[in-house]
XYZ file of C-alpha atoms in Angstrom:
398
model
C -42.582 16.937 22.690
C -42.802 20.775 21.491
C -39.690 21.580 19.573
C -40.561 25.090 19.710
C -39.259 24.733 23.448
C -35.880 24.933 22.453
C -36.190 27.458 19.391
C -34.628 30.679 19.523
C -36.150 33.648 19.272
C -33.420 34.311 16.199
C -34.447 31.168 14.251
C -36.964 30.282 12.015
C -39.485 27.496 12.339
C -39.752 25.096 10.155
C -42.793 24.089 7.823
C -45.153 21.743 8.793
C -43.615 18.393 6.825
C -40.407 19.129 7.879
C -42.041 19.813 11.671
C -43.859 16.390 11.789
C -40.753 14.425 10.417
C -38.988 15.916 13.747
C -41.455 14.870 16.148
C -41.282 11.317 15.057
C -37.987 11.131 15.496
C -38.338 12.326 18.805
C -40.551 9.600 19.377
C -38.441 7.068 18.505
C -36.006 8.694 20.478
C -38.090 8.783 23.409
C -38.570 4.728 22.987
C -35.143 4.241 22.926
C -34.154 6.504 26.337
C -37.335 4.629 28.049
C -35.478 1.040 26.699
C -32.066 2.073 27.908
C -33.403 3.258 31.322
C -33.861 6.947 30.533
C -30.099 7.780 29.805
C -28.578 7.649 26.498
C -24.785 9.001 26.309
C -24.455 12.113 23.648
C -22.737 10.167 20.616
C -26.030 7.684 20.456
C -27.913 10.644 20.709
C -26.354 12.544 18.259
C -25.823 9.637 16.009
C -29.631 8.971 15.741
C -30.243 12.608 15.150
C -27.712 12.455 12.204
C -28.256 9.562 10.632
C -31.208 7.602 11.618
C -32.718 6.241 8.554
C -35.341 8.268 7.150
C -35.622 11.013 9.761
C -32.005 11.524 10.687
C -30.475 15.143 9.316
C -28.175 13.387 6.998
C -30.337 10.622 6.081
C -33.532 12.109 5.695
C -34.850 14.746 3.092
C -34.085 18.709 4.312
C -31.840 20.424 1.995
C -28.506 21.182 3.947
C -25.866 22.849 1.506
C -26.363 26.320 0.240
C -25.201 29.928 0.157
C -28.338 31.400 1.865
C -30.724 30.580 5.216
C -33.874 31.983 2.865
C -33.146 28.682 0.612
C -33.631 26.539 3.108
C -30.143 25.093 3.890
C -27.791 25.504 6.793
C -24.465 26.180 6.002
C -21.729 26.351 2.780
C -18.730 24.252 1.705
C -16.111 25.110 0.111
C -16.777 23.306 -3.574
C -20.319 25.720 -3.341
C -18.070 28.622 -1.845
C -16.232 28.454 -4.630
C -15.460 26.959 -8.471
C -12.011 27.321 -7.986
C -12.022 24.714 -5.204
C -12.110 21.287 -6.863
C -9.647 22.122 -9.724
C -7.236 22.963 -6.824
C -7.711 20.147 -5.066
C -7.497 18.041 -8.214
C -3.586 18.977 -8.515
C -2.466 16.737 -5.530
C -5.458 13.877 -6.084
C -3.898 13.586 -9.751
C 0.075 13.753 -8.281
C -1.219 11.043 -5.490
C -2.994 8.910 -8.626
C -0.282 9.286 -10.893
C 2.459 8.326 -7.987
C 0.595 4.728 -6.959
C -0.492 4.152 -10.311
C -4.031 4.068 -9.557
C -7.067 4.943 -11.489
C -9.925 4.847 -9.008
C -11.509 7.898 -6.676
C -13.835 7.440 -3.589
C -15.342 10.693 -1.977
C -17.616 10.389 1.722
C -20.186 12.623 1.988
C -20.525 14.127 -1.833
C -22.564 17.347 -0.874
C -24.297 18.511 -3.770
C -22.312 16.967 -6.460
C -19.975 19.958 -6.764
C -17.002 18.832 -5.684
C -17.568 15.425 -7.801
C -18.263 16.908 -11.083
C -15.223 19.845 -10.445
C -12.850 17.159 -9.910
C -14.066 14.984 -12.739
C -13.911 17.761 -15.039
C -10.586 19.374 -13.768
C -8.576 15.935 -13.750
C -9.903 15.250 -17.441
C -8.212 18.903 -18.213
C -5.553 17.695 -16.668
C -5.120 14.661 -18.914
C -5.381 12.364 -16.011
C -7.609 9.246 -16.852
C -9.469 7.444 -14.428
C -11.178 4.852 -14.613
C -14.108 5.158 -11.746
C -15.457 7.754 -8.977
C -17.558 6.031 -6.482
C -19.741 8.167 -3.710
C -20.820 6.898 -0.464
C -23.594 8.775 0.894
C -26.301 7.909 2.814
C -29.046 10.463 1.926
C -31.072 9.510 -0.943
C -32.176 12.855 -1.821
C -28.608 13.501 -1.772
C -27.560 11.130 -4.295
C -30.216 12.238 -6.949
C -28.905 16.007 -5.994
C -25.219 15.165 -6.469
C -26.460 13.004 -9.684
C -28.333 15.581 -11.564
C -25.436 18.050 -10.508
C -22.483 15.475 -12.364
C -24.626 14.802 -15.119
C -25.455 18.619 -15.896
C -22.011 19.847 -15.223
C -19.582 16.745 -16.518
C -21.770 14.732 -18.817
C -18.916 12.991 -20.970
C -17.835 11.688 -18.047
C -20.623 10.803 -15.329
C -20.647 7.407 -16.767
C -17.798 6.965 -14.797
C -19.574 7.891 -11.373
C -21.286 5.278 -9.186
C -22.659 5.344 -5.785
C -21.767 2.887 -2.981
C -24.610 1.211 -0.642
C -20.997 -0.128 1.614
C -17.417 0.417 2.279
C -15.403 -1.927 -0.667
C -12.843 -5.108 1.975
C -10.116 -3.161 -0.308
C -9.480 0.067 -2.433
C -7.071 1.256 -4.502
C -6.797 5.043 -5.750
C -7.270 8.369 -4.011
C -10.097 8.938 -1.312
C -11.539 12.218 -0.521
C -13.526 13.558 2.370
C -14.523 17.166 2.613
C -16.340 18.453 5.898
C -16.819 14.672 6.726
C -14.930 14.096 9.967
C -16.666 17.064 11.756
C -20.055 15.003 11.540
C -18.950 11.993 12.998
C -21.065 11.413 16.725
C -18.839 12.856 19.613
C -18.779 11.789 23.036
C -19.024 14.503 25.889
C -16.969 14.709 29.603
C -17.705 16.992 31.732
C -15.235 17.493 34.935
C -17.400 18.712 37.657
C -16.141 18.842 41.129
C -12.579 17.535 40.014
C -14.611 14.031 38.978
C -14.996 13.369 35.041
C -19.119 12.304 34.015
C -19.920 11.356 30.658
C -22.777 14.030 29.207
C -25.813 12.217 28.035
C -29.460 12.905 27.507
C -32.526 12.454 29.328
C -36.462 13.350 28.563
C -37.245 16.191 31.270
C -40.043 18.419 31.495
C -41.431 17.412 28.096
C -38.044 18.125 26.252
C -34.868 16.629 26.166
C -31.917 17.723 28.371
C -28.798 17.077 29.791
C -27.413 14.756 32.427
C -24.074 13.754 34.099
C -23.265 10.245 35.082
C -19.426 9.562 36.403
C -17.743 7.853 33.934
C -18.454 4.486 33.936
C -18.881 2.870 30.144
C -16.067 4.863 27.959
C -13.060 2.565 26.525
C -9.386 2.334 28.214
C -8.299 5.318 25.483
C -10.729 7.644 26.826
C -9.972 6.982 30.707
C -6.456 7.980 29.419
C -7.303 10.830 27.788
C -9.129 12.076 30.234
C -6.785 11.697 32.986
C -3.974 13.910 30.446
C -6.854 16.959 30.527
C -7.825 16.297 34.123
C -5.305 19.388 34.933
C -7.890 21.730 33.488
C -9.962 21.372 36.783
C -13.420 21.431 37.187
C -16.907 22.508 35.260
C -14.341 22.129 31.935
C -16.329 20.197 28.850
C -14.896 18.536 26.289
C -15.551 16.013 23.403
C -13.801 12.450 22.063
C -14.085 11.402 18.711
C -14.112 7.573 18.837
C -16.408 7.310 16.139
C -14.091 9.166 13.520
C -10.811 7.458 14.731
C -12.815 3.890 13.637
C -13.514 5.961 10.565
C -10.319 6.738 9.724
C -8.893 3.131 10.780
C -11.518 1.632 8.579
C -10.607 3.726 5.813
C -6.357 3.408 6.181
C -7.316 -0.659 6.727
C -9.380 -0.215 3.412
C -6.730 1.388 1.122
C -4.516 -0.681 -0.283
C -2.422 1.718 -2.394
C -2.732 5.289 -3.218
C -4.006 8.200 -1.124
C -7.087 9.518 1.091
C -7.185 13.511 1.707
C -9.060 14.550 4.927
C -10.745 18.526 5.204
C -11.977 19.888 8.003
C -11.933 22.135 10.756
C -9.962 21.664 14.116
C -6.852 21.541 16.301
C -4.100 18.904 16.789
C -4.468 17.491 20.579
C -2.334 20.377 22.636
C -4.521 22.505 20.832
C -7.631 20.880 21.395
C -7.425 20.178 24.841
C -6.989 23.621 25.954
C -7.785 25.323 29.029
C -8.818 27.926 27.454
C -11.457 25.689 25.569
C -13.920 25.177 28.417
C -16.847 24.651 27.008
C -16.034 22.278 24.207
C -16.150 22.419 20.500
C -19.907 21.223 19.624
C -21.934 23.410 17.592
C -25.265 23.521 16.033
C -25.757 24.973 12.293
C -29.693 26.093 11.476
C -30.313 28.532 8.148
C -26.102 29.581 8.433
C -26.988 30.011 12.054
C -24.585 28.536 14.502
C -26.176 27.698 17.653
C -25.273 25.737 21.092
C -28.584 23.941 21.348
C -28.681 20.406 19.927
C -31.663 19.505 21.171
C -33.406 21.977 18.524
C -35.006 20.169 15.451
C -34.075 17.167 15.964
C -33.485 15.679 12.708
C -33.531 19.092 11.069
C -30.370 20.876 11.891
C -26.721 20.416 11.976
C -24.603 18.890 15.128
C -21.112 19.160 14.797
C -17.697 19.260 16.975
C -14.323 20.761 15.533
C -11.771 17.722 14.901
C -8.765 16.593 17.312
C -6.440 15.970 14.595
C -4.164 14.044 16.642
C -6.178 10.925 17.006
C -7.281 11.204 13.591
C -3.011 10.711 12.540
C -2.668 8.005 15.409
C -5.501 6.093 13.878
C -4.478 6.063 9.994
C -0.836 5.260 11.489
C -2.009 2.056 13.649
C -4.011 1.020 10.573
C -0.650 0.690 8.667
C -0.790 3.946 6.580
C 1.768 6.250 6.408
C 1.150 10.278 7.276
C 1.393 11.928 3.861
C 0.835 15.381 5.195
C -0.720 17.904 7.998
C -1.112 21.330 7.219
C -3.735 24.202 6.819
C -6.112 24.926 4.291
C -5.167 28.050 2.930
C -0.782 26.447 2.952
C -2.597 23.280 1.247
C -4.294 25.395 -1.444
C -1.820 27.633 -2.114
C 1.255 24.756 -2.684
C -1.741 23.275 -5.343
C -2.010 26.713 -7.323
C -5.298 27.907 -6.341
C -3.853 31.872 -6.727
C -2.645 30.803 -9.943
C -6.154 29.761 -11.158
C -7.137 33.357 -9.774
C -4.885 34.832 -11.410
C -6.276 33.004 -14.526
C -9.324 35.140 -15.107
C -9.011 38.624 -15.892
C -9.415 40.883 -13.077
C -10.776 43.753 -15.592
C -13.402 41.247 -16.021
C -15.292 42.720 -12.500
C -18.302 40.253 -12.775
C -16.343 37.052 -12.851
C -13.248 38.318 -11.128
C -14.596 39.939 -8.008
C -17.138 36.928 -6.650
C -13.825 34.729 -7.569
C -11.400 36.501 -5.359
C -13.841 37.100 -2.579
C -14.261 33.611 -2.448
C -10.823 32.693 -2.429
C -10.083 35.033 0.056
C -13.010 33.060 2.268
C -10.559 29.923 1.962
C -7.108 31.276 2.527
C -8.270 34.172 5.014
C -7.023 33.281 8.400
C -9.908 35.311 9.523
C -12.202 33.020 7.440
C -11.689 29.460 6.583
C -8.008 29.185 5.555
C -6.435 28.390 9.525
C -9.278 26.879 10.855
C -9.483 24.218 8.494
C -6.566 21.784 7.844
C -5.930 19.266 5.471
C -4.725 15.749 6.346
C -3.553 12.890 4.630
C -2.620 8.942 4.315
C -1.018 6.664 2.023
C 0.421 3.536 1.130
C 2.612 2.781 -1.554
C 3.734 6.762 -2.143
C 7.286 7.547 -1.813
C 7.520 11.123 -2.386
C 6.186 13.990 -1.057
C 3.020 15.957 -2.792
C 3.643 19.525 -3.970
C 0.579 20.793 -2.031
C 2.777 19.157 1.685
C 5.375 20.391 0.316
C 5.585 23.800 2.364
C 4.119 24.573 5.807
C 3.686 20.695 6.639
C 2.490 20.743 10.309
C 2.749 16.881 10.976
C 5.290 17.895 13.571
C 2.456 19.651 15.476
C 0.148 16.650 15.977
């Protein structure tokens, strides 16, 4: 295969390591397509190009989180956006440890090590003791990133933080997951001619590409689904998410006591399933470039697909957890105090004030991040409401 087949004329190449470590995992996904019969549906495909070990995007080495293309990564969260983040978000974990008298943390999908180390830090402000913070990620090069990050910025306490090879049967404290969801492998429908075909990839023409196949192999849930959208009518694309809904039922079925907070970007169903949402939600992130081609890099870039929130609640709800809260970022942040920690610095201060409040206004800006992204939670064993649900609670929406 030449990846450059699929590169835009707007994107960089990459290097040659980086280049090689693509092309072998197009080889082994060219095995796999040939084993299979030359069809594999999108979720495997996008699943290998995530997370195959070693040469997956999320498993293998390339540097992902960052605030600039020229420094090799592909996109910013908000505990890099900005500092003010993870102290915010500490407000509710502590209220949610405090309430079900836990003392553990779990986060999926550390990043950098930001996020850990702010809300380390910020709950130890806080007077909040704890007595673990376990990470499950599966990059290596991640883990030593997010370790020398902790251990720099919250030394008295990385003793504390430990990373997790697999899920623990049970779990008691307060789980985070930041940008998590949105990574999880997507299936794709296409309605073409009135009939609904599953999207999946074949090898054409020396590059991969897709191909429609009625549906055939997708679970009773999806047949249902798709017969609720069917009304859109034809040449409308769309994703599922059965890979995070097992996600989040693992995780609700995990948690014993305490709470697990949810971020990401996306739409409750009615939302979601839009007519006005043709084309589907997957998108492609390359050097803070968002693209529609995920057949670029494989291995190398991004491939993501906003979350149906909906199905997320339904899941932590059959798993026997109760819905703590549903509401947007910038309502989330606000109810925890984040303009109160802006308010905090001194504005006369221009060099520390200014990046501050532009950031902030990145995560509350309906423009920006703040109504894209919503927050969602589950617990067991709470009884009250947190102060960050405690305004502009959407869980009537979903």
């Amino acid at each position: 295969m030449n990846p450059i087949a699929h590169q835009p004329d707007s994107l960089p190449a990459p290097g040659p390591g980086a280049l090689a470590q693509s092309e072998a995992l197009v080889a082994q996904l060219r095995a796999e397509l040939e084993a299979a019969g030359g069809w594999l549906p999108f979720d495997r495909y996008m699943e290998r190009a995530l997370y195959s070990p070693g040469f997956g995007y999320y498993s293998g080495g390339a540097r992902k989180f960052g605030l600039r293309g020229d420094d090799g990564s592909d996109f910013v969260t908000a505990p890099e956006l900005s500092p003010l983040f993870a102290p915010t978000l500490a407000r509710p974990v502590a209220e949610a440890l405090q309430a079900s008298g836990t003392r553990n943390l779990l986060e999926f999908g550390a990043g950098t090590g930001k996020l850990a180390a702010g809300l380390v830090n910020a709950l130890d402000e806080l007077g909040v003791e704890f007595d673990s913070y376990s990470i499950v990620d599966l990059s290596g090069e991640l883990r030593e990133r997010q370790r020398e990050t902790i251990e720099a910025a919250a030394p008295a306490l990385a003793a504390k933080v430990r990373w997790l090879d697999a899920l623990p049967e049970q779990f008691e404290g307060v789980v985070i997951g930041n940008e998590v969801l949105d990574a999880m492998p997507v299936k794709l429908f296409a309605n073409l001619g009135g009939v609904w075909h599953e999207r999946g990839v074949v090898w054409r023409d020396e590059a991969f590409a897709f191909e429609d196949r009625p549906v055939t192999r997708s679970g009773p849930a999806d047949h249902a689904l798709l017969a609720e959208i069917e009304t859109f009518g034809e040449n409308y694309v769309t994703e599922t998410h059965d890979a995070a809904r097992a996600f989040i039922r693992t995780v609700c079925t995990m948690l014993t006591r305490g709470a697990a907070f949810f971020i990401d970007y996306g739409f409750p169903q009615h939302e979601y399933y839009h007519a006005q949402r043709a084309q589907g939600t997957l998108m492609c992130h390359y050097r803070h470039r968002a693209h529609g081609d995920p057949f670029l890099y494989p291995g190398l870039q991004d491939i993501t697909a906003h979350v149906e929130f909906t199905g997320i609640a339904e899941a932590g709800v059959e798993a026997g957890a109760d819905l703590l809260g549903f509401t947007s970022q910038a309502r989330f942040l606000m109810n925890a105090g984040i303009t109160d920690a802006l308010s905090s610095i001194d504005p006369t201060d221009t060099t520390r004030f200014l990046p501050a409040a532009n950031a902030v206004q990145k995560l509350l800006s309906e423009a920006e991040m703040g109504e894209l992204f919503k927050v969602i939670a589950f617990s067991r064993g709470l009884t009250e409401t947190l102060k960050a649900f405690s305004s502009g609670d959407r869980s009537h929406t979903l």
